XYZ file of C-alpha atoms in Angstrom:
85
model
C 255.961 244.197 76.398
C 258.946 246.039 77.852
C 256.578 248.414 79.691
C 254.676 245.460 81.164
C 257.930 244.124 82.632
C 258.768 247.510 84.113
C 255.296 247.746 85.669
C 255.657 244.222 87.023
C 259.069 244.915 88.516
C 257.812 248.154 90.037
C 254.805 246.369 91.548
C 257.091 243.713 93.055
C 259.384 246.404 94.397
C 256.490 248.362 95.947
C 254.928 245.240 97.437
C 258.255 244.322 99.046
C 259.069 247.879 100.121
C 255.697 248.297 101.812
C 255.544 244.725 103.186
C 252.275 244.057 101.369
C 251.412 240.488 100.477
C 250.270 239.653 96.980
C 247.053 238.313 98.520
C 246.329 241.635 100.247
C 247.057 243.528 97.039
C 244.854 241.167 95.002
C 241.970 241.490 97.449
C 242.194 245.290 97.598
C 242.044 245.687 93.810
C 239.762 242.774 92.957
C 242.412 240.660 91.233
C 242.874 236.918 91.515
C 246.136 235.546 92.887
C 246.956 234.375 89.361
C 246.384 237.862 87.963
C 248.802 239.341 90.498
C 251.430 236.772 89.535
C 250.925 237.654 85.868
C 251.081 241.382 86.660
C 254.338 241.000 88.575
C 255.790 238.845 85.785
C 254.825 241.395 83.112
C 252.283 239.067 81.499
C 249.006 240.816 82.401
C 247.400 243.331 80.053
C 246.558 246.517 81.960
C 244.332 249.365 80.882
C 244.947 253.004 81.735
C 242.287 252.659 84.448
C 244.055 249.590 85.891
C 247.332 251.513 86.011
C 245.664 254.442 87.762
C 244.128 252.153 90.384
C 247.438 250.364 90.977
C 249.339 253.657 91.218
C 246.739 255.059 93.624
C 247.013 251.935 95.776
C 250.770 252.437 96.120
C 250.484 256.253 96.355
C 252.681 256.804 93.305
C 252.047 258.394 89.925
C 251.241 256.272 86.889
C 254.393 257.708 85.318
C 256.493 256.408 88.205
C 254.791 253.010 87.947
C 255.644 252.803 84.235
C 259.203 254.125 84.441
C 262.295 252.012 84.905
C 263.688 252.880 88.321
C 266.828 254.950 88.490
C 267.917 252.811 91.416
C 268.879 249.682 89.464
C 269.832 247.945 92.713
C 266.171 247.779 93.683
C 265.567 245.249 90.904
C 268.179 242.773 92.050
C 266.929 239.732 93.866
C 264.629 236.779 93.706
C 261.647 237.179 91.402
C 262.703 240.149 89.295
C 262.698 239.844 85.514
C 265.814 240.997 83.697
C 265.277 242.020 80.086
C 268.241 241.809 77.758
C 266.335 243.296 74.761
């Protein structure tokens, strides 16, 4: 589950960084609006193929998508999930 939260936070970060709406992202990848919300909240199961498609969309590697960012400041703000383990 920890990885799902990291993926969700990274997706939120990349959406914000690139000024992409969740609706645009959902439409481009064939997700529903609800699925994008679940993805960003770390509640959507993703396959390796899903991760590849998401990473390709953002022009990042799957490893980068699944890795906690070194820039912790990027996860501060409205909508990000903080995990206390």
